[in-house]
Amino acid sequence: MQKIKPKKSLSQNFLIDKNIANKIINQTKIENKIIFEIGPGLGFLTDIILKKKPKRIILIEKDNLLARKLKEKYSDNKRVEIINKDILRYNITEFKNIIVISNLPYNISTKIILKLFNFRRHIKEMIFMVQKEVSLKFDYNLPKMNKYKFITYLNAEYIRCFDISANVFYPKPKVKSSIVKFVIKNNKINFDKANNFSNIIFKNIRKKISNNININVNNNILNKRVDKITLKELLIIYNFF
Ligand code: SAH
């Protein structure tokens, strides 16, 4: 660990607590599954995943130095494949039914989650460590509607599993962390419609809904601000859209 100087630009906060790592991995079944790990770093979570006997594990790591170290570390292990790329420039299309696991780089965690929804047909579950604040932003069961909650609800069942103290990382992040889980739904989504709708409806969250959209639903709903409506009300509008 000491030989690696963590890069702030890549949000490198390495896990150093085995109990927590085990607790994270226990949120899903690994045996015989295809695991896709984003930002494995030095392989701390990877080692624990491997103990649970996945069928394959694909690691995608942007940092050239870390990717080289991982290639050395796992050179004897045929189940491990290392991709030295940026997840934001990588399209998951060649795998099916994968479980995505990541202690996400916090500076781009929201971007990564939104991008992965586009590959939902290939994904079964996603288990992520994120900033606590981000974990709340995606929780459609909490008040204050936003586009992240809406998009999450369309794509997945969302569970906030547990919170994590900053002490289990090196270096310690300044923020609290949480483990969250997305179980991808089996439904069909019209992405164009969903994106179009959310761009319009969440454009001016401080204005009344009727200011953003011209639609024939109950005035009680249309007179509210979009961040004040419930998920149920939002879905009513969406169905009329
Ligand atoms: N999983 C490790 C490291 C987490 S830190 C652990 O828990 O200890 C975040 C990791 O994501 C780092 O290894 C960092 O290099 C990597 N990373 C940052 N941006 C990335 C990107 N765009 N694509 C892939 N990996 C990235």
PDB file of C-alpha atoms and ligand atoms in Angstrom:
ATOM      1  CA  MET A   1       0.000   0.000   0.000  1.00  0.00           C
ATOM      2  CA  GLN A   2       2.752   2.443   0.951  1.00  0.00           C
ATOM      3  CA  LYS A   3       4.374   2.092  -2.467  1.00  0.00           C
ATOM      4  CA  ILE A   4       1.277   3.439  -4.186  1.00  0.00           C
ATOM      5  CA  LYS A   5       0.563   7.139  -3.915  1.00  0.00           C
ATOM      6  CA  PRO A   6      -3.230   7.417  -4.125  1.00  0.00           C
ATOM      7  CA  LYS A   7      -4.350   9.725  -6.942  1.00  0.00           C
ATOM      8  CA  LYS A   8      -6.988  12.271  -5.993  1.00  0.00           C
ATOM      9  CA  SER A   9      -7.852  12.825  -9.644  1.00  0.00           C
ATOM     10  CA  LEU A  10      -9.037   9.201  -9.846  1.00  0.00           C
ATOM     11  CA  SER A  11     -10.836   9.308  -6.468  1.00  0.00           C
ATOM     12  CA  GLN A  12      -8.579   6.612  -5.085  1.00  0.00           C
ATOM     13  CA  ASN A  13      -9.666   5.651  -1.584  1.00  0.00           C
ATOM     14  CA  PHE A  14      -8.608   2.091  -0.954  1.00  0.00           C
ATOM     15  CA  LEU A  15     -10.548  -0.189   1.355  1.00  0.00           C
ATOM     16  CA  ILE A  16      -8.443  -1.562   4.189  1.00  0.00           C
ATOM     17  CA  ASP A  17     -11.009  -3.405   6.335  1.00  0.00           C
ATOM     18  CA  LYS A  18     -11.641  -7.068   5.530  1.00  0.00           C
ATOM     19  CA  ASN A  19     -14.819  -7.330   7.611  1.00  0.00           C
ATOM     20  CA  ILE A  20     -16.425  -4.501   5.681  1.00  0.00           C
ATOM     21  CA  ALA A  21     -15.256  -5.948   2.373  1.00  0.00           C
ATOM     22  CA  ASN A  22     -16.855  -9.284   3.307  1.00  0.00           C
ATOM     23  CA  LYS A  23     -20.054  -7.560   4.345  1.00  0.00           C
ATOM     24  CA  ILE A  24     -20.207  -5.796   0.969  1.00  0.00           C
ATOM     25  CA  ILE A  25     -19.644  -8.968  -1.007  1.00  0.00           C
ATOM     26  CA  ASN A  26     -22.249 -10.809   1.054  1.00  0.00           C
ATOM     27  CA  GLN A  27     -24.929  -8.539  -0.408  1.00  0.00           C
ATOM     28  CA  THR A  28     -25.065 -10.814  -3.443  1.00  0.00           C
ATOM     29  CA  LYS A  29     -24.421 -14.410  -4.539  1.00  0.00           C
ATOM     30  CA  ILE A  30     -21.091 -14.741  -6.302  1.00  0.00           C
ATOM     31  CA  GLU A  31     -20.724 -18.444  -6.940  1.00  0.00           C
ATOM     32  CA  ASN A  32     -20.693 -19.306 -10.635  1.00  0.00           C
ATOM     33  CA  LYS A  33     -21.671 -15.759 -11.625  1.00  0.00           C
ATOM     34  CA  ILE A  34     -19.933 -13.353 -13.982  1.00  0.00           C
ATOM     35  CA  ILE A  35     -18.675 -10.410 -11.942  1.00  0.00           C
ATOM     36  CA  PHE A  36     -17.730  -7.068 -13.406  1.00  0.00           C
ATOM     37  CA  GLU A  37     -15.699  -4.929 -11.002  1.00  0.00           C
ATOM     38  CA  ILE A  38     -15.136  -1.240 -11.694  1.00  0.00           C
ATOM     39  CA  GLY A  39     -12.000   0.368 -10.246  1.00  0.00           C
ATOM     40  CA  PRO A  40     -10.533  -2.662  -8.450  1.00  0.00           C
ATOM     41  CA  GLY A  41      -7.530  -0.622  -7.321  1.00  0.00           C
ATOM     42  CA  LEU A  42      -5.130  -3.046  -5.672  1.00  0.00           C
ATOM     43  CA  GLY A  43      -7.652  -5.887  -5.712  1.00  0.00           C
ATOM     44  CA  PHE A  44      -8.824  -5.710  -2.109  1.00  0.00           C
ATOM     45  CA  LEU A  45     -12.466  -6.479  -2.933  1.00  0.00           C
ATOM     46  CA  THR A  46     -11.388  -8.670  -5.842  1.00  0.00           C
ATOM     47  CA  ASP A  47      -9.588 -11.103  -3.546  1.00  0.00           C
ATOM     48  CA  ILE A  48     -12.704 -11.562  -1.459  1.00  0.00           C
ATOM     49  CA  ILE A  49     -14.889 -12.003  -4.537  1.00  0.00           C
ATOM     50  CA  LEU A  50     -12.504 -14.675  -5.839  1.00  0.00           C
ATOM     51  CA  LYS A  51     -12.822 -16.657  -2.609  1.00  0.00           C
ATOM     52  CA  LYS A  52     -16.531 -17.048  -3.372  1.00  0.00           C
ATOM     53  CA  LYS A  53     -15.808 -18.801  -6.654  1.00  0.00           C
ATOM     54  CA  PRO A  54     -17.222 -16.651  -9.439  1.00  0.00           C
ATOM     55  CA  LYS A  55     -17.303 -18.148 -12.919  1.00  0.00           C
ATOM     56  CA  ARG A  56     -15.346 -15.167 -14.240  1.00  0.00           C
ATOM     57  CA  ILE A  57     -14.385 -11.748 -13.026  1.00  0.00           C
ATOM     58  CA  ILE A  58     -13.742  -8.836 -15.337  1.00  0.00           C
ATOM     59  CA  LEU A  59     -11.833  -5.918 -13.826  1.00  0.00           C
ATOM     60  CA  ILE A  60     -11.891  -2.504 -15.432  1.00  0.00           C
ATOM     61  CA  GLU A  61      -9.273  -0.098 -14.082  1.00  0.00           C
ATOM     62  CA  LYS A  62      -8.360   3.269 -15.592  1.00  0.00           C
ATOM     63  CA  ASP A  63      -5.065   3.752 -13.750  1.00  0.00           C
ATOM     64  CA  ASN A  64      -2.258   2.288 -15.918  1.00  0.00           C
ATOM     65  CA  LEU A  65       0.006   1.564 -12.974  1.00  0.00           C
ATOM     66  CA  LEU A  66      -2.709  -0.258 -11.016  1.00  0.00           C
ATOM     67  CA  ALA A  67      -3.828  -2.184 -14.105  1.00  0.00           C
ATOM     68  CA  ARG A  68      -0.232  -3.372 -14.582  1.00  0.00           C
ATOM     69  CA  LYS A  69      -0.016  -4.433 -10.929  1.00  0.00           C
ATOM     70  CA  LEU A  70      -3.311  -6.296 -11.205  1.00  0.00           C
ATOM     71  CA  LYS A  71      -2.091  -8.119 -14.306  1.00  0.00           C
ATOM     72  CA  GLU A  72       0.946  -9.299 -12.378  1.00  0.00           C
ATOM     73  CA  LYS A  73      -1.066 -10.212  -9.313  1.00  0.00           C
ATOM     74  CA  TYR A  74      -3.616 -12.315 -11.192  1.00  0.00           C
ATOM     75  CA  SER A  75      -1.414 -13.603 -14.023  1.00  0.00           C
ATOM     76  CA  ASP A  76      -1.957 -17.200 -12.890  1.00  0.00           C
ATOM     77  CA  ASN A  77      -5.695 -16.933 -12.505  1.00  0.00           C
ATOM     78  CA  LYS A  78      -7.657 -17.821 -15.631  1.00  0.00           C
ATOM     79  CA  ARG A  79     -10.913 -16.550 -14.190  1.00  0.00           C
ATOM     80  CA  VAL A  80      -9.628 -12.965 -14.045  1.00  0.00           C
ATOM     81  CA  GLU A  81      -9.577 -10.593 -17.007  1.00  0.00           C
ATOM     82  CA  ILE A  82      -8.179  -7.078 -16.701  1.00  0.00           C
ATOM     83  CA  ILE A  83      -9.267  -4.212 -18.916  1.00  0.00           C
ATOM     84  CA  ASN A  84      -7.158  -1.057 -18.635  1.00  0.00           C
ATOM     85  CA  LYS A  85      -9.854   1.441 -19.649  1.00  0.00           C
ATOM     86  CA  ASP A  86     -12.102   4.238 -18.463  1.00  0.00           C
ATOM     87  CA  ILE A  87     -15.523   2.844 -17.532  1.00  0.00           C
ATOM     88  CA  LEU A  88     -17.163   5.972 -18.953  1.00  0.00           C
ATOM     89  CA  ARG A  89     -15.728   5.077 -22.370  1.00  0.00           C
ATOM     90  CA  TYR A  90     -16.448   1.380 -22.168  1.00  0.00           C
ATOM     91  CA  ASN A  91     -19.605  -0.324 -23.411  1.00  0.00           C
ATOM     92  CA  ILE A  92     -20.709  -3.502 -21.682  1.00  0.00           C
ATOM     93  CA  THR A  93     -22.108  -5.451 -24.578  1.00  0.00           C
ATOM     94  CA  GLU A  94     -20.242  -8.736 -24.685  1.00  0.00           C
ATOM     95  CA  PHE A  95     -21.421 -10.065 -21.325  1.00  0.00           C
ATOM     96  CA  LYS A  96     -24.806 -11.283 -20.108  1.00  0.00           C
ATOM     97  CA  ASN A  97     -26.366 -11.526 -16.643  1.00  0.00           C
ATOM     98  CA  ILE A  98     -23.447  -9.850 -14.943  1.00  0.00           C
ATOM     99  CA  ILE A  99     -23.183  -8.606 -11.390  1.00  0.00           C
ATOM    100  CA  VAL A 100     -21.440  -5.249 -11.230  1.00  0.00           C
ATOM    101  CA  ILE A 101     -19.541  -4.532  -8.032  1.00  0.00           C
ATOM    102  CA  SER A 102     -17.582  -1.409  -7.232  1.00  0.00           C
ATOM    103  CA  ASN A 103     -16.177   0.851  -4.617  1.00  0.00           C
ATOM    104  CA  LEU A 104     -16.941   3.614  -7.099  1.00  0.00           C
ATOM    105  CA  PRO A 105     -14.639   6.550  -7.799  1.00  0.00           C
ATOM    106  CA  TYR A 106     -16.710   9.180  -5.974  1.00  0.00           C
ATOM    107  CA  ASN A 107     -16.001  12.030  -8.380  1.00  0.00           C
ATOM    108  CA  ILE A 108     -17.919  10.243 -11.150  1.00  0.00           C
ATOM    109  CA  SER A 109     -20.191   7.830  -9.269  1.00  0.00           C
ATOM    110  CA  THR A 110     -23.484   9.330 -10.449  1.00  0.00           C
ATOM    111  CA  LYS A 111     -22.289   9.412 -14.062  1.00  0.00           C
ATOM    112  CA  ILE A 112     -21.240   5.773 -13.922  1.00  0.00           C
ATOM    113  CA  ILE A 113     -24.559   4.628 -12.455  1.00  0.00           C
ATOM    114  CA  LEU A 114     -26.583   6.499 -15.069  1.00  0.00           C
ATOM    115  CA  LYS A 115     -24.387   5.135 -17.842  1.00  0.00           C
ATOM    116  CA  LEU A 116     -24.766   1.538 -16.623  1.00  0.00           C
ATOM    117  CA  PHE A 117     -28.558   1.766 -16.834  1.00  0.00           C
ATOM    118  CA  ASN A 118     -28.086   1.933 -20.599  1.00  0.00           C
ATOM    119  CA  PHE A 119     -26.620  -1.570 -20.442  1.00  0.00           C
ATOM    120  CA  ARG A 120     -29.307  -2.947 -18.160  1.00  0.00           C
ATOM    121  CA  ARG A 121     -30.066  -5.808 -20.550  1.00  0.00           C
ATOM    122  CA  HIS A 122     -26.646  -7.234 -19.695  1.00  0.00           C
ATOM    123  CA  ILE A 123     -26.847  -6.633 -15.955  1.00  0.00           C
ATOM    124  CA  LYS A 124     -28.578  -8.486 -13.150  1.00  0.00           C
ATOM    125  CA  GLU A 125     -27.485  -6.575 -10.079  1.00  0.00           C
ATOM    126  CA  MET A 126     -25.190  -3.715  -9.140  1.00  0.00           C
ATOM    127  CA  ILE A 127     -23.608  -3.378  -5.690  1.00  0.00           C
ATOM    128  CA  PHE A 128     -21.881  -0.066  -5.092  1.00  0.00           C
ATOM    129  CA  MET A 129     -20.103   1.882  -2.460  1.00  0.00           C
ATOM    130  CA  VAL A 130     -21.033   5.542  -2.898  1.00  0.00           C
ATOM    131  CA  GLN A 131     -21.040   8.748  -0.902  1.00  0.00           C
ATOM    132  CA  LYS A 132     -23.921   8.639   1.541  1.00  0.00           C
ATOM    133  CA  GLU A 133     -25.330  11.782  -0.039  1.00  0.00           C
ATOM    134  CA  VAL A 134     -25.411  10.046  -3.429  1.00  0.00           C
ATOM    135  CA  SER A 135     -27.121   6.995  -1.919  1.00  0.00           C
ATOM    136  CA  LEU A 136     -29.980   9.255  -0.786  1.00  0.00           C
ATOM    137  CA  LYS A 137     -30.225  11.045  -4.117  1.00  0.00           C
ATOM    138  CA  PHE A 138     -31.161   7.756  -5.853  1.00  0.00           C
ATOM    139  CA  ASP A 139     -33.667   6.549  -3.248  1.00  0.00           C
ATOM    140  CA  TYR A 140     -37.127   6.885  -4.783  1.00  0.00           C
ATOM    141  CA  ASN A 141     -38.687   6.017  -1.416  1.00  0.00           C
ATOM    142  CA  LEU A 142     -37.551   9.342   0.024  1.00  0.00           C
ATOM    143  CA  PRO A 143     -39.349  12.640  -0.589  1.00  0.00           C
ATOM    144  CA  LYS A 144     -38.061  15.358  -2.987  1.00  0.00           C
ATOM    145  CA  MET A 145     -38.464  13.896  -6.426  1.00  0.00           C
ATOM    146  CA  ASN A 146     -35.578  14.223  -8.849  1.00  0.00           C
ATOM    147  CA  LYS A 147     -34.474  12.656 -12.118  1.00  0.00           C
ATOM    148  CA  TYR A 148     -32.146  10.135 -10.430  1.00  0.00           C
ATOM    149  CA  LYS A 149     -34.986   8.688  -8.376  1.00  0.00           C
ATOM    150  CA  PHE A 150     -37.256   8.532 -11.397  1.00  0.00           C
ATOM    151  CA  ILE A 151     -34.677   6.829 -13.632  1.00  0.00           C
ATOM    152  CA  THR A 152     -33.742   4.414 -10.850  1.00  0.00           C
ATOM    153  CA  TYR A 153     -37.357   3.450 -10.255  1.00  0.00           C
ATOM    154  CA  LEU A 154     -37.856   2.689 -13.943  1.00  0.00           C
ATOM    155  CA  ASN A 155     -34.759   0.505 -14.084  1.00  0.00           C
ATOM    156  CA  ALA A 156     -34.337  -1.214 -10.772  1.00  0.00           C
ATOM    157  CA  GLU A 157     -35.386  -2.113  -7.305  1.00  0.00           C
ATOM    158  CA  TYR A 158     -33.148  -0.004  -5.085  1.00  0.00           C
ATOM    159  CA  ILE A 159     -31.891  -0.905  -1.630  1.00  0.00           C
ATOM    160  CA  ARG A 160     -29.671   1.127   0.708  1.00  0.00           C
ATOM    161  CA  CYS A 161     -27.869  -1.685   2.521  1.00  0.00           C
ATOM    162  CA  PHE A 162     -25.717  -0.019   5.207  1.00  0.00           C
ATOM    163  CA  ASP A 163     -23.479   2.965   5.977  1.00  0.00           C
ATOM    164  CA  ILE A 164     -19.716   2.872   6.265  1.00  0.00           C
ATOM    165  CA  SER A 165     -17.346   4.968   8.321  1.00  0.00           C
ATOM    166  CA  ALA A 166     -14.488   6.844   6.649  1.00  0.00           C
ATOM    167  CA  ASN A 167     -12.035   4.918   8.859  1.00  0.00           C
ATOM    168  CA  VAL A 168     -12.077   1.823   6.657  1.00  0.00           C
ATOM    169  CA  PHE A 169     -10.321   3.619   3.784  1.00  0.00           C
ATOM    170  CA  TYR A 170      -6.838   4.780   2.977  1.00  0.00           C
ATOM    171  CA  PRO A 171      -6.762   7.721   2.559  1.00  0.00           C
ATOM    172  CA  LYS A 172      -9.887   8.563   4.554  1.00  0.00           C
ATOM    173  CA  PRO A 173     -12.522  10.303   2.416  1.00  0.00           C
ATOM    174  CA  LYS A 174     -14.043  13.480   3.838  1.00  0.00           C
ATOM    175  CA  VAL A 175     -17.558  12.152   3.403  1.00  0.00           C
ATOM    176  CA  LYS A 176     -19.633   9.295   4.790  1.00  0.00           C
ATOM    177  CA  SER A 177     -20.178   6.270   2.585  1.00  0.00           C
ATOM    178  CA  SER A 178     -23.000   3.800   1.964  1.00  0.00           C
ATOM    179  CA  ILE A 179     -23.443   0.466   0.274  1.00  0.00           C
ATOM    180  CA  VAL A 180     -26.344   0.349  -2.160  1.00  0.00           C
ATOM    181  CA  LYS A 181     -27.830  -2.308  -4.380  1.00  0.00           C
ATOM    182  CA  PHE A 182     -29.721  -2.040  -7.659  1.00  0.00           C
ATOM    183  CA  VAL A 183     -31.619  -5.149  -8.770  1.00  0.00           C
ATOM    184  CA  ILE A 184     -32.393  -4.608 -12.430  1.00  0.00           C
ATOM    185  CA  LYS A 185     -36.074  -5.010 -13.276  1.00  0.00           C
ATOM    186  CA  ASN A 186     -37.296  -7.330 -15.932  1.00  0.00           C
ATOM    187  CA  ASN A 187     -39.433  -4.721 -17.689  1.00  0.00           C
ATOM    188  CA  LYS A 188     -39.086  -3.000 -21.023  1.00  0.00           C
ATOM    189  CA  ILE A 189     -38.233   0.697 -21.060  1.00  0.00           C
ATOM    190  CA  ASN A 190     -38.624   3.263 -23.772  1.00  0.00           C
ATOM    191  CA  PHE A 191     -35.387   5.141 -23.061  1.00  0.00           C
ATOM    192  CA  ASP A 192     -36.148   7.964 -25.482  1.00  0.00           C
ATOM    193  CA  LYS A 193     -39.470   8.576 -23.792  1.00  0.00           C
ATOM    194  CA  ALA A 194     -37.993   8.364 -20.282  1.00  0.00           C
ATOM    195  CA  ASN A 195     -35.129  10.739 -21.075  1.00  0.00           C
ATOM    196  CA  ASN A 196     -37.309  13.138 -22.957  1.00  0.00           C
ATOM    197  CA  PHE A 197     -39.825  13.183 -20.111  1.00  0.00           C
ATOM    198  CA  SER A 198     -37.277  13.682 -17.374  1.00  0.00           C
ATOM    199  CA  ASN A 199     -35.507  16.458 -19.295  1.00  0.00           C
ATOM    200  CA  ILE A 200     -38.788  18.324 -19.578  1.00  0.00           C
ATOM    201  CA  ILE A 201     -40.291  17.642 -16.176  1.00  0.00           C
ATOM    202  CA  PHE A 202     -37.137  18.272 -14.126  1.00  0.00           C
ATOM    203  CA  LYS A 203     -36.031  21.319 -16.090  1.00  0.00           C
ATOM    204  CA  ASN A 204     -37.383  23.864 -13.628  1.00  0.00           C
ATOM    205  CA  ILE A 205     -37.878  22.007 -10.386  1.00  0.00           C
ATOM    206  CA  ARG A 206     -38.960  25.153  -8.595  1.00  0.00           C
ATOM    207  CA  LYS A 207     -41.801  25.825 -10.989  1.00  0.00           C
ATOM    208  CA  LYS A 208     -45.223  24.254 -11.068  1.00  0.00           C
ATOM    209  CA  ILE A 209     -45.522  21.130 -13.175  1.00  0.00           C
ATOM    210  CA  SER A 210     -48.012  22.891 -15.447  1.00  0.00           C
ATOM    211  CA  ASN A 211     -45.220  25.329 -16.363  1.00  0.00           C
ATOM    212  CA  ASN A 212     -43.036  22.541 -17.675  1.00  0.00           C
ATOM    213  CA  ILE A 213     -45.526  20.304 -19.343  1.00  0.00           C
ATOM    214  CA  ASN A 214     -48.868  20.521 -21.044  1.00  0.00           C
ATOM    215  CA  ILE A 215     -50.775  17.413 -20.150  1.00  0.00           C
ATOM    216  CA  ASN A 216     -54.290  16.466 -19.228  1.00  0.00           C
ATOM    217  CA  VAL A 217     -54.125  15.136 -15.670  1.00  0.00           C
ATOM    218  CA  ASN A 218     -55.541  16.134 -12.309  1.00  0.00           C
ATOM    219  CA  ASN A 219     -54.972  19.812 -11.448  1.00  0.00           C
ATOM    220  CA  ASN A 220     -53.920  18.914  -7.912  1.00  0.00           C
ATOM    221  CA  ILE A 221     -50.852  17.366  -9.386  1.00  0.00           C
ATOM    222  CA  LEU A 222     -50.208  19.989 -12.053  1.00  0.00           C
ATOM    223  CA  ASN A 223     -50.241  22.792  -9.480  1.00  0.00           C
ATOM    224  CA  LYS A 224     -47.404  21.296  -7.471  1.00  0.00           C
ATOM    225  CA  ARG A 225     -43.683  21.784  -7.909  1.00  0.00           C
ATOM    226  CA  VAL A 226     -42.046  18.704  -9.383  1.00  0.00           C
ATOM    227  CA  ASP A 227     -39.817  18.203  -6.343  1.00  0.00           C
ATOM    228  CA  LYS A 228     -42.941  18.171  -4.170  1.00  0.00           C
ATOM    229  CA  ILE A 229     -44.843  15.384  -5.890  1.00  0.00           C
ATOM    230  CA  THR A 230     -44.774  11.721  -4.942  1.00  0.00           C
ATOM    231  CA  LEU A 231     -43.412   8.960  -7.112  1.00  0.00           C
ATOM    232  CA  LYS A 232     -46.965   7.733  -7.644  1.00  0.00           C
ATOM    233  CA  GLU A 233     -48.055  11.137  -8.956  1.00  0.00           C
ATOM    234  CA  LEU A 234     -45.013  11.360 -11.188  1.00  0.00           C
ATOM    235  CA  LEU A 235     -45.845   7.981 -12.711  1.00  0.00           C
ATOM    236  CA  ILE A 236     -49.393   9.128 -13.426  1.00  0.00           C
ATOM    237  CA  ILE A 237     -48.019  12.048 -15.428  1.00  0.00           C
ATOM    238  CA  TYR A 238     -45.499   9.790 -17.139  1.00  0.00           C
ATOM    239  CA  ASN A 239     -48.226   7.406 -18.257  1.00  0.00           C
ATOM    240  CA  PHE A 240     -50.067  10.284 -19.916  1.00  0.00           C
ATOM    241  CA  PHE A 241     -46.925  11.588 -21.586  1.00  0.00           C
TER     242      PHE A 241
HETATM  243  N1  SAH B   1     -11.837  -1.065  -5.262  1.00  0.00           N
HETATM  244  C1  SAH B   1     -10.643  -0.526  -4.642  1.00  0.00           C
HETATM  245  C2  SAH B   1     -10.353   0.941  -5.080  1.00  0.00           C
HETATM  246  C3  SAH B   1     -11.485   1.928  -4.960  1.00  0.00           C
HETATM  247  S1  SAH B   1     -10.964   3.562  -5.317  1.00  0.00           S
HETATM  248  C4  SAH B   1     -10.773  -0.634  -3.150  1.00  0.00           C
HETATM  249  O1  SAH B   1     -11.905  -0.747  -2.654  1.00  0.00           O
HETATM  250  O2  SAH B   1      -9.757  -0.594  -2.450  1.00  0.00           O
HETATM  251  C5  SAH B   1     -11.616   3.839  -6.937  1.00  0.00           C
HETATM  252  C6  SAH B   1     -10.896   3.053  -8.028  1.00  0.00           C
HETATM  253  O3  SAH B   1     -11.469   3.415  -9.286  1.00  0.00           O
HETATM  254  C7  SAH B   1      -9.403   3.363  -8.173  1.00  0.00           C
HETATM  255  O4  SAH B   1      -8.698   2.166  -8.367  1.00  0.00           O
HETATM  256  C8  SAH B   1      -9.314   4.244  -9.437  1.00  0.00           C
HETATM  257  O5  SAH B   1      -8.077   4.159 -10.103  1.00  0.00           O
HETATM  258  C9  SAH B   1     -10.454   3.670 -10.255  1.00  0.00           C
HETATM  259  N2  SAH B   1     -11.011   4.583 -11.263  1.00  0.00           N
HETATM  260  C10 SAH B   1     -11.180   5.929 -11.163  1.00  0.00           C
HETATM  261  N3  SAH B   1     -11.803   6.418 -12.249  1.00  0.00           N
HETATM  262  C11 SAH B   1     -12.041   5.344 -13.075  1.00  0.00           C
HETATM  263  C12 SAH B   1     -12.652   5.205 -14.362  1.00  0.00           C
HETATM  264  N4  SAH B   1     -13.144   6.256 -15.018  1.00  0.00           N
HETATM  265  N5  SAH B   1     -12.733   3.965 -14.907  1.00  0.00           N
HETATM  266  C13 SAH B   1     -12.247   2.868 -14.240  1.00  0.00           C
HETATM  267  N6  SAH B   1     -11.661   2.953 -13.019  1.00  0.00           N
HETATM  268  C14 SAH B   1     -11.552   4.174 -12.441  1.00  0.00           C
END
